[in-house]
């Protein structure tokens, strides 16, 4: 097992009708900014419920954080933080609202040009760089990213999506009430299953380091997602299926699966470019890239692919090559059973567009990806061509 340093201070408040806990965990004198997205939380009445839970505290609102949150939008919230002397934030929404709120907290009192924070990549931004932040909690409405219990964010700027990581950006608490996700469109539920699935495989389908428990936690999440995925999409108000979906999504990216094991993330980095270039949803980009990447990288990932075939898909018969082929086929079929297309061409992206994606990967420094840092631009090109 590899060495690791695990830290996660986020309190999880899980279950139905837990909004009143907000009162307990937001300081009673706080001046609060509620951040939200394009209006779903406003329309459903959730923002009013959150305000009611905040009682007599002074509350401001900042709506309009778009999917794949934009730097410019978030900087408008920074102005509100400064002018209204906000000292607590409450993010109500999916990954985009939560990520956006993380960036707002880092940018609010950053002394330089906040654009610089986008250049740090996976290096964690420390209190030596950002001297003051605004604590925040979240109310999750879309189970997918794990942002509610991690310290990462992905921020859009120009033609790119930039990871931002900082231990200063962990939520203090997150309310995970599965019923708040019942209003999601089916495609967002499906995206959420796929995002959680691929977060898990990015930290599992690499090479063996004898992380026995990590492997079994990963396999437990994958098996659960396979078991409840179709139901979570098809039956929006099935509480049990959705509760399992929510908890899988949170656990798949809160640091537990990846502690002490190699991590890939190439599917995500290539996927981010597809979102930036063609506006394809994050979960859909993963459904396109991941099966193709596994086909192209089957030698590097051979041992773990065989383990995945046997333990997750229960494939016991056939040659090693046949087992791997079938495991990848079943993965693709699982994504498609959720109603998500897995081929680039099905999203209108043709072969002549691939050089543009490769250019963007190069421009963003994504030239040596994967757990072994040998996934070059050439291999990214092959993965994309294979995904057409
Ligand atoms: O904006 P509103 O009106 O709220 O509508 C949203 C949005 O249109 C809607 N929605 C959310 N909850 C709803 C709802 N509609 C009805 N009922 C509800 N309960 O869903 C749409 C998509 O929301 P978004 O937050 O963009 O989706 P998601 O949670 O999938 O987040 C995607 C973003 O997270 C980043 C992605 O790159 C992308 O920018 N990621 C963040 C990660 C992290 N912080 O750790 C890791 C991930 O790999 C990912 O990269
Ligand atoms: Zn993701």
Short mmCIF file of C-alpha atoms and ligand atoms in Angstrom, two decimals:
data_model
loop_
_atom_site.label_atom_id
_atom_site.label_comp_id
_atom_site.label_asym_id
_atom_site.label_seq_id
_atom_site.Cartn_x
_atom_site.Cartn_y
_atom_site.Cartn_z
CA UNK A 1 0.00 0.00 0.00
CA UNK A 2 1.23 3.53 -0.73
CA UNK A 3 1.72 6.07 2.06
CA UNK A 4 -1.12 8.51 2.53
CA UNK A 5 -2.33 11.50 4.48
CA UNK A 6 -6.09 11.43 4.96
CA UNK A 7 -7.95 14.49 6.24
CA UNK A 8 -11.66 15.18 5.99
CA UNK A 9 -13.41 17.53 8.42
CA UNK A 10 -16.86 17.70 6.76
CA UNK A 11 -19.85 16.77 8.91
CA UNK A 12 -22.51 14.81 7.02
CA UNK A 13 -26.15 15.31 8.01
CA UNK A 14 -27.96 12.54 6.16
CA UNK A 15 -31.66 11.80 5.81
CA UNK A 16 -35.10 13.21 5.31
CA UNK A 17 -36.14 16.54 6.85
CA UNK A 18 -32.72 17.43 8.21
CA UNK A 19 -32.70 21.08 7.12
CA UNK A 20 -33.28 22.34 10.66
CA UNK A 21 -29.77 21.12 11.56
CA UNK A 22 -28.53 24.17 9.71
CA UNK A 23 -29.55 26.25 12.72
CA UNK A 24 -27.22 24.23 14.92
CA UNK A 25 -24.16 24.48 12.72
CA UNK A 26 -24.30 28.04 11.38
CA UNK A 27 -23.04 30.56 13.98
CA UNK A 28 -26.03 32.42 15.44
CA UNK A 29 -24.64 35.89 14.66
CA UNK A 30 -23.51 35.02 11.13
CA UNK A 31 -24.29 37.17 8.11
CA UNK A 32 -25.10 34.49 5.55
CA UNK A 33 -24.91 34.37 1.77
CA UNK A 34 -27.01 31.60 0.19
CA UNK A 35 -25.54 30.61 -3.18
CA UNK A 36 -27.61 28.72 -5.74
CA UNK A 37 -27.85 27.85 -9.42
CA UNK A 38 -30.16 28.62 -12.30
CA UNK A 39 -33.36 28.54 -10.31
CA UNK A 40 -34.35 24.91 -9.59
CA UNK A 41 -33.86 25.41 -5.85
CA UNK A 42 -35.78 28.65 -5.94
CA UNK A 43 -38.69 27.13 -7.86
CA UNK A 44 -38.99 24.09 -5.61
CA UNK A 45 -39.23 26.29 -2.53
CA UNK A 46 -35.96 24.93 -1.12
CA UNK A 47 -34.36 28.36 -0.79
CA UNK A 48 -37.32 29.52 1.31
CA UNK A 49 -37.01 26.43 3.51
CA UNK A 50 -33.30 27.12 4.00
CA UNK A 51 -34.05 30.72 4.89
CA UNK A 52 -36.63 29.57 7.41
CA UNK A 53 -34.03 27.26 8.97
CA UNK A 54 -31.65 30.22 9.28
CA UNK A 55 -34.21 32.01 11.49
CA UNK A 56 -33.31 35.57 12.45
CA UNK A 57 -29.83 35.65 10.89
CA UNK A 58 -29.19 38.30 8.28
CA UNK A 59 -29.36 36.52 4.92
CA UNK A 60 -28.40 37.55 1.38
CA UNK A 61 -28.83 35.50 -1.80
CA UNK A 62 -26.64 34.98 -4.84
CA UNK A 63 -28.28 32.97 -7.64
CA UNK A 64 -27.30 32.24 -11.21
CA UNK A 65 -24.26 30.00 -10.71
CA UNK A 66 -24.36 28.07 -13.97
CA UNK A 67 -23.40 24.43 -14.67
CA UNK A 68 -19.61 24.32 -15.09
CA UNK A 69 -19.40 27.51 -13.02
CA UNK A 70 -17.69 30.47 -14.63
CA UNK A 71 -14.99 32.54 -13.04
CA UNK A 72 -16.75 35.81 -14.01
CA UNK A 73 -20.01 34.81 -12.31
CA UNK A 74 -18.20 33.80 -9.14
CA UNK A 75 -16.28 37.05 -8.99
CA UNK A 76 -19.63 38.87 -8.81
CA UNK A 77 -20.37 36.90 -5.65
CA UNK A 78 -16.98 37.92 -4.29
CA UNK A 79 -18.13 41.55 -4.54
CA UNK A 80 -21.22 40.70 -2.48
CA UNK A 81 -19.08 38.97 0.16
CA UNK A 82 -16.93 42.04 0.55
CA UNK A 83 -19.64 44.69 0.39
CA UNK A 84 -22.11 42.91 2.71
CA UNK A 85 -19.44 41.62 5.09
CA UNK A 86 -20.62 38.04 4.70
CA UNK A 87 -19.10 35.64 7.21
CA UNK A 88 -20.81 32.34 6.33
CA UNK A 89 -22.02 30.82 3.05
CA UNK A 90 -24.58 28.15 2.35
CA UNK A 91 -24.36 26.48 -1.06
CA UNK A 92 -27.71 25.03 -2.17
CA UNK A 93 -27.36 22.94 -5.32
CA UNK A 94 -25.27 20.42 -7.22
CA UNK A 95 -21.57 20.19 -7.89
CA UNK A 96 -21.46 23.42 -9.85
CA UNK A 97 -22.94 25.54 -7.04
CA UNK A 98 -20.77 23.86 -4.41
CA UNK A 99 -17.61 24.15 -6.53
CA UNK A 100 -18.46 27.76 -7.26
CA UNK A 101 -18.89 28.46 -3.55
CA UNK A 102 -15.50 26.91 -2.84
CA UNK A 103 -13.92 29.23 -5.34
CA UNK A 104 -15.78 32.23 -3.91
CA UNK A 105 -14.41 31.44 -0.46
CA UNK A 106 -10.85 31.21 -1.76
CA UNK A 107 -11.11 34.31 -3.94
CA UNK A 108 -12.92 36.59 -1.49
CA UNK A 109 -9.90 37.82 0.41
CA UNK A 110 -7.13 36.67 -1.92
CA UNK A 111 -4.76 39.58 -2.24
CA UNK A 112 -3.65 39.01 -5.85
CA UNK A 113 -5.54 38.52 -9.11
CA UNK A 114 -7.98 35.64 -8.44
CA UNK A 115 -7.18 34.17 -11.89
CA UNK A 116 -3.90 33.04 -10.39
CA UNK A 117 -5.80 30.55 -8.21
CA UNK A 118 -6.78 28.69 -11.38
CA UNK A 119 -3.16 27.97 -12.21
CA UNK A 120 -2.43 25.81 -9.17
CA UNK A 121 -3.91 22.61 -10.64
CA UNK A 122 -3.80 19.70 -8.21
CA UNK A 123 -1.33 21.47 -5.88
CA UNK A 124 -3.25 22.36 -2.74
CA UNK A 125 -3.68 26.08 -2.09
CA UNK A 126 -2.57 26.77 1.48
CA UNK A 127 -3.18 29.51 4.03
CA UNK A 128 0.18 30.99 3.04
CA UNK A 129 -1.44 31.90 -0.30
CA UNK A 130 -5.04 32.56 0.80
CA UNK A 131 -4.94 34.19 4.24
CA UNK A 132 -8.67 34.43 4.93
CA UNK A 133 -11.66 32.35 3.82
CA UNK A 134 -15.39 32.30 4.54
CA UNK A 135 -16.63 29.07 6.16
CA UNK A 136 -19.52 27.41 4.38
CA UNK A 137 -21.96 24.52 4.48
CA UNK A 138 -23.91 22.86 1.68
CA UNK A 139 -27.37 21.51 0.97
CA UNK A 140 -26.92 18.97 -1.81
CA UNK A 141 -29.52 18.66 -4.57
CA UNK A 142 -27.65 16.47 -7.09
CA UNK A 143 -25.72 13.31 -6.13
CA UNK A 144 -22.74 13.08 -8.46
CA UNK A 145 -19.53 14.97 -7.84
CA UNK A 146 -18.75 14.30 -4.19
CA UNK A 147 -18.02 18.02 -3.90
CA UNK A 148 -20.16 18.08 -0.73
CA UNK A 149 -17.40 16.21 1.14
CA UNK A 150 -14.17 17.08 -0.59
CA UNK A 151 -11.91 20.07 -1.06
CA UNK A 152 -11.81 20.23 -4.85
CA UNK A 153 -13.60 22.43 -7.35
CA UNK A 154 -13.59 22.70 -11.13
CA UNK A 155 -13.90 26.23 -12.49
CA UNK A 156 -14.50 27.29 -16.08
CA UNK A 157 -12.46 30.14 -17.52
CA UNK A 158 -12.19 30.99 -21.20
CA UNK A 159 -12.04 27.69 -23.09
CA UNK A 160 -10.84 25.61 -20.17
CA UNK A 161 -11.96 23.89 -16.98
CA UNK A 162 -9.48 24.25 -14.14
CA UNK A 163 -9.19 22.10 -11.02
CA UNK A 164 -8.72 24.04 -7.80
CA UNK A 165 -7.79 22.18 -4.59
CA UNK A 166 -7.48 23.51 -1.06
CA UNK A 167 -8.03 22.16 2.44
CA UNK A 168 -9.42 25.63 3.18
CA UNK A 169 -12.33 24.72 0.90
CA UNK A 170 -13.86 21.74 2.72
CA UNK A 171 -17.53 22.36 3.56
CA UNK A 172 -18.07 22.52 7.35
CA UNK A 173 -21.19 20.44 6.92
CA UNK A 174 -23.36 19.04 4.17
CA UNK A 175 -27.04 18.23 4.39
CA UNK A 176 -27.74 15.12 2.29
CA UNK A 177 -31.49 14.70 2.07
CA UNK A 178 -32.26 12.27 -0.78
CA UNK A 179 -35.77 13.73 -1.18
CA UNK A 180 -34.23 17.04 -2.28
CA UNK A 181 -32.98 15.22 -5.38
CA UNK A 182 -36.40 13.85 -6.41
CA UNK A 183 -37.02 16.80 -8.72
CA UNK A 184 -33.95 16.09 -10.87
CA UNK A 185 -34.40 15.44 -14.58
CA UNK A 186 -33.61 11.79 -15.41
CA UNK A 187 -30.51 12.66 -17.37
CA UNK A 188 -28.96 14.41 -14.36
CA UNK A 189 -29.65 11.36 -12.18
CA UNK A 190 -27.96 9.16 -14.81
CA UNK A 191 -25.03 11.57 -15.05
CA UNK A 192 -24.72 11.35 -11.28
CA UNK A 193 -24.53 7.55 -11.26
CA UNK A 194 -21.86 7.62 -13.96
CA UNK A 195 -19.85 10.36 -12.23
CA UNK A 196 -19.77 8.37 -8.98
CA UNK A 197 -18.91 5.17 -10.89
CA UNK A 198 -16.01 6.79 -12.73
CA UNK A 199 -14.69 8.58 -9.63
CA UNK A 200 -14.42 5.11 -8.14
CA UNK A 201 -12.77 3.49 -11.15
CA UNK A 202 -10.27 6.36 -11.52
CA UNK A 203 -8.96 5.28 -8.10
CA UNK A 204 -9.42 1.52 -8.55
CA UNK A 205 -8.68 0.52 -12.15
CA UNK A 206 -4.97 1.29 -12.03
CA UNK A 207 -2.35 -1.26 -10.88
CA UNK A 208 -2.32 -3.39 -7.73
CA UNK A 209 -0.57 -2.14 -4.57
CA UNK A 210 -2.25 -4.62 -2.22
CA UNK A 211 -4.74 -2.03 -0.96
CA UNK A 212 -7.17 -4.78 -0.03
CA UNK A 213 -9.63 -2.65 1.89
CA UNK A 214 -9.55 0.21 -0.64
CA UNK A 215 -10.26 -2.29 -3.42
CA UNK A 216 -13.19 -3.78 -1.56
CA UNK A 217 -14.62 -0.36 -0.70
CA UNK A 218 -14.35 0.56 -4.39
CA UNK A 219 -15.96 -2.71 -5.45
CA UNK A 220 -18.73 -2.16 -2.88
CA UNK A 221 -19.51 1.24 -4.36
CA UNK A 222 -19.45 -0.09 -7.94
CA UNK A 223 -21.67 -3.06 -7.09
CA UNK A 224 -24.13 -0.78 -5.30
CA UNK A 225 -24.29 1.65 -8.21
CA UNK A 226 -24.89 -1.23 -10.62
CA UNK A 227 -27.62 -2.57 -8.32
CA UNK A 228 -29.53 0.68 -7.84
CA UNK A 229 -28.57 2.72 -10.94
CA UNK A 230 -31.49 1.91 -13.20
CA UNK A 231 -34.00 2.24 -10.34
CA UNK A 232 -32.58 5.57 -9.23
CA UNK A 233 -33.11 6.90 -12.78
CA UNK A 234 -36.45 5.21 -13.53
CA UNK A 235 -38.14 5.79 -10.17
CA UNK A 236 -37.35 9.36 -9.13
CA UNK A 237 -39.14 9.05 -5.78
CA UNK A 238 -37.74 5.67 -4.72
CA UNK A 239 -36.15 6.84 -1.46
CA UNK A 240 -34.03 3.77 -0.81
CA UNK A 241 -32.50 3.65 -4.28
CA UNK A 242 -31.77 7.38 -4.18
CA UNK A 243 -30.38 7.26 -0.64
CA UNK A 244 -27.89 4.62 -1.76
CA UNK A 245 -27.08 6.66 -4.85
CA UNK A 246 -26.40 9.76 -2.72
CA UNK A 247 -24.12 7.99 -0.26
CA UNK A 248 -22.19 6.20 -3.02
CA UNK A 249 -21.58 9.51 -4.78
CA UNK A 250 -20.31 11.14 -1.59
CA UNK A 251 -18.03 8.25 -0.65
CA UNK A 252 -16.60 7.84 -4.13
CA UNK A 253 -14.77 11.14 -3.90
CA UNK A 254 -14.22 12.00 -0.25
CA UNK A 255 -10.69 10.60 -0.12
CA UNK A 256 -11.48 7.13 1.26
CA UNK A 257 -11.33 5.17 -2.00
CA UNK A 258 -8.12 6.84 -3.14
CA UNK A 259 -6.13 6.75 0.11
CA UNK A 260 -2.96 4.72 -0.35
CA UNK A 261 -3.62 3.61 -3.93
CA UNK A 262 -2.55 4.97 -7.35
CA UNK A 263 -4.98 7.33 -9.09
CA UNK A 264 -5.61 7.81 -12.79
CA UNK A 265 -7.94 10.80 -13.60
CA UNK A 266 -7.20 10.71 -17.34
CA UNK A 267 -10.88 10.08 -18.16
CA UNK A 268 -11.75 13.23 -16.22
CA UNK A 269 -9.08 15.40 -17.81
CA UNK A 270 -10.04 14.35 -21.35
CA UNK A 271 -13.72 14.65 -20.41
CA UNK A 272 -13.26 18.22 -19.16
CA UNK A 273 -12.01 19.20 -22.61
CA UNK A 274 -15.12 17.67 -24.21
CA UNK A 275 -17.33 19.75 -21.91
CA UNK A 276 -15.32 22.90 -22.63
CA UNK A 277 -15.31 22.35 -26.41
CA UNK A 278 -18.79 20.95 -27.06
CA UNK A 279 -20.84 21.63 -23.92
CA UNK A 280 -21.40 17.91 -23.22
CA UNK A 281 -22.45 17.28 -19.58
CA UNK A 282 -19.65 16.12 -17.26
CA UNK A 283 -21.18 12.66 -16.61
CA UNK A 284 -21.76 12.09 -20.32
CA UNK A 285 -18.14 12.91 -21.17
CA UNK A 286 -17.07 10.20 -18.72
CA UNK A 287 -19.44 7.67 -20.32
CA UNK A 288 -17.79 8.42 -23.67
CA UNK A 289 -14.15 8.39 -22.59
CA UNK A 290 -13.97 5.70 -19.89
CA UNK A 291 -14.87 2.53 -21.86
CA UNK A 292 -12.63 3.64 -24.71
CA UNK A 293 -9.75 4.42 -22.35
CA UNK A 294 -10.04 0.98 -20.78
CA UNK A 295 -9.82 -0.61 -24.23
CA UNK A 296 -6.73 1.39 -25.16
CA UNK A 297 -5.04 0.95 -21.75
CA UNK A 298 -5.88 -2.70 -21.18
CA UNK A 299 -2.25 -3.77 -20.90
CA UNK A 300 -1.31 -1.14 -18.30
CA UNK A 301 -4.46 -1.91 -16.29
CA UNK A 302 -4.51 -5.64 -16.96
CA UNK A 303 -4.35 -7.01 -13.40
CA UNK A 304 -7.00 -4.65 -12.03
CA UNK A 305 -9.24 -5.13 -15.08
CA UNK A 306 -9.22 -8.86 -14.42
CA UNK A 307 -10.06 -8.24 -10.76
CA UNK A 308 -12.84 -5.86 -11.85
CA UNK A 309 -14.21 -8.47 -14.29
CA UNK A 310 -14.28 -11.18 -11.65
CA UNK A 311 -15.34 -9.28 -8.55
CA UNK A 312 -17.64 -6.61 -9.96
CA UNK A 313 -19.12 -8.28 -13.05
CA UNK A 314 -18.82 -11.87 -11.74
CA UNK A 315 -17.11 -12.99 -14.96
CA UNK A 316 -15.50 -16.31 -14.12
CA UNK A 317 -15.22 -18.03 -17.50
CA UNK A 318 -13.16 -17.43 -20.62
CA UNK A 319 -9.60 -16.39 -21.36
CA UNK A 320 -8.12 -13.30 -19.71
CA UNK A 321 -8.67 -11.28 -22.88
CA UNK A 322 -12.29 -12.41 -23.08
CA UNK A 323 -12.88 -11.48 -19.44
CA UNK A 324 -11.50 -7.99 -19.98
CA UNK A 325 -13.49 -7.52 -23.19
CA UNK A 326 -16.69 -8.59 -21.47
CA UNK A 327 -16.08 -6.36 -18.42
CA UNK A 328 -15.64 -3.31 -20.67
CA UNK A 329 -18.70 -4.28 -22.72
CA UNK A 330 -20.79 -4.64 -19.56
CA UNK A 331 -19.57 -1.25 -18.31
CA UNK A 332 -20.67 0.40 -21.56
CA UNK A 333 -24.02 -1.43 -21.45
CA UNK A 334 -24.54 -0.28 -17.86
CA UNK A 335 -24.05 3.38 -18.83
CA UNK A 336 -26.40 2.92 -21.79
CA UNK A 337 -29.01 1.22 -19.59
CA UNK A 338 -29.19 4.53 -17.70
CA UNK A 339 -30.07 6.33 -20.93
CA UNK A 340 -26.62 7.81 -21.55
CA UNK A 341 -24.93 7.52 -24.94
CA UNK A 342 -21.33 6.35 -24.93
CA UNK A 343 -20.09 7.35 -28.40
CA UNK A 344 -18.74 10.75 -29.40
CA UNK A 345 -20.56 10.64 -32.73
CA UNK A 346 -23.89 10.30 -30.87
CA UNK A 347 -23.24 13.79 -29.49
CA UNK A 348 -22.53 15.15 -32.99
CA UNK A 349 -18.75 15.18 -32.54
CA UNK A 350 -16.98 13.93 -35.66
CA UNK A 351 -13.38 12.81 -36.29
CA UNK A 352 -12.33 16.20 -37.67
CA UNK A 353 -12.98 17.77 -34.23
CA UNK A 354 -10.49 15.53 -32.40
CA UNK A 355 -7.39 17.66 -33.25
CA UNK A 356 -9.09 20.59 -31.49
CA UNK A 357 -9.47 18.54 -28.30
CA UNK A 358 -5.85 17.44 -28.51
CA UNK A 359 -4.76 21.07 -28.94
CA UNK A 360 -6.71 22.03 -25.83
CA UNK A 361 -5.20 19.17 -23.82
CA UNK A 362 -1.76 20.36 -24.90
CA UNK A 363 -2.57 23.98 -24.06
CA UNK A 364 -3.71 22.94 -20.57
CA UNK A 365 -0.57 20.86 -19.96
CA UNK A 366 -2.43 17.51 -20.02
CA UNK A 367 0.38 15.74 -21.84
CA UNK A 368 1.40 13.05 -19.34
CA UNK A 369 -1.79 11.71 -17.77
CA UNK A 370 -2.79 8.57 -15.85
CA UNK A 371 -1.51 6.62 -12.86
CA UNK A 372 1.77 6.04 -14.67
CA UNK A 373 2.09 9.51 -16.23
CA UNK A 374 2.71 8.00 -19.65
CA UNK A 375 -0.62 8.75 -21.29
CA UNK A 376 0.63 11.11 -24.00
CA UNK A 377 -1.32 13.31 -26.40
CA UNK A 378 -0.95 10.54 -28.97
CA UNK A 379 -2.68 8.08 -26.67
CA UNK A 380 -5.40 10.63 -25.86
CA UNK A 381 -5.95 10.92 -29.61
CA UNK A 382 -6.30 7.14 -29.90
CA UNK A 383 -8.77 7.07 -27.01
CA UNK A 384 -10.91 9.75 -28.65
CA UNK A 385 -10.77 8.09 -32.07
CA UNK A 386 -11.73 4.80 -30.49
CA UNK A 387 -14.69 6.57 -28.80
CA UNK A 388 -16.20 7.90 -32.05
O1 LIG B 1 -28.83 25.40 -11.76
P1 LIG B 1 -30.10 24.75 -11.37
O2 LIG B 1 -31.31 25.47 -11.79
O3 LIG B 1 -30.12 24.37 -9.92
O4 LIG B 1 -30.18 23.36 -12.21
C1 LIG B 1 -29.19 22.35 -12.10
C2 LIG B 1 -28.32 22.25 -13.36
O5 LIG B 1 -28.98 22.71 -14.49
C3 LIG B 1 -29.91 21.04 -12.08
N1 LIG B 1 -30.30 20.61 -10.74
C4 LIG B 1 -29.50 20.44 -9.65
N2 LIG B 1 -30.22 19.97 -8.62
C5 LIG B 1 -31.51 19.86 -9.05
C6 LIG B 1 -31.56 20.28 -10.41
N3 LIG B 1 -32.69 20.29 -11.13
C7 LIG B 1 -33.83 19.86 -10.50
N4 LIG B 1 -33.85 19.43 -9.22
C8 LIG B 1 -32.71 19.39 -8.48
N5 LIG B 1 -32.75 18.88 -7.23
O6 LIG B 1 -28.94 20.11 -12.58
C9 LIG B 1 -28.11 20.77 -13.54
C10 LIG B 1 -26.68 20.34 -13.38
O7 LIG B 1 -26.17 20.78 -12.14
P2 LIG B 1 -24.59 20.73 -11.83
O8 LIG B 1 -24.40 21.23 -10.46
O9 LIG B 1 -23.85 21.41 -12.94
O10 LIG B 1 -24.28 19.17 -11.95
P3 LIG B 1 -23.22 18.29 -11.18
O11 LIG B 1 -23.57 18.12 -9.76
O12 LIG B 1 -23.08 17.09 -12.02
O13 LIG B 1 -21.86 19.14 -11.20
C11 LIG B 1 -21.05 19.18 -12.35
C12 LIG B 1 -19.86 20.08 -12.09
O14 LIG B 1 -19.02 19.53 -11.06
C13 LIG B 1 -17.67 19.39 -11.55
C14 LIG B 1 -17.88 19.19 -13.02
O15 LIG B 1 -16.70 19.42 -13.76
C15 LIG B 1 -18.97 20.19 -13.31
O16 LIG B 1 -18.44 21.48 -13.44
N6 LIG B 1 -16.98 18.34 -10.80
C16 LIG B 1 -16.61 18.60 -9.54
C17 LIG B 1 -15.91 17.70 -8.77
C18 LIG B 1 -15.51 17.99 -7.39
N7 LIG B 1 -15.73 19.17 -6.89
O17 LIG B 1 -14.94 17.14 -6.71
C19 LIG B 1 -15.49 16.40 -9.32
C20 LIG B 1 -16.22 16.01 -10.54
O18 LIG B 1 -15.45 15.07 -11.23
C21 LIG B 1 -16.56 17.12 -11.46
O19 LIG B 1 -15.49 17.43 -12.32
ZN1 LIG B 2 -16.46 13.58 -12.09
#
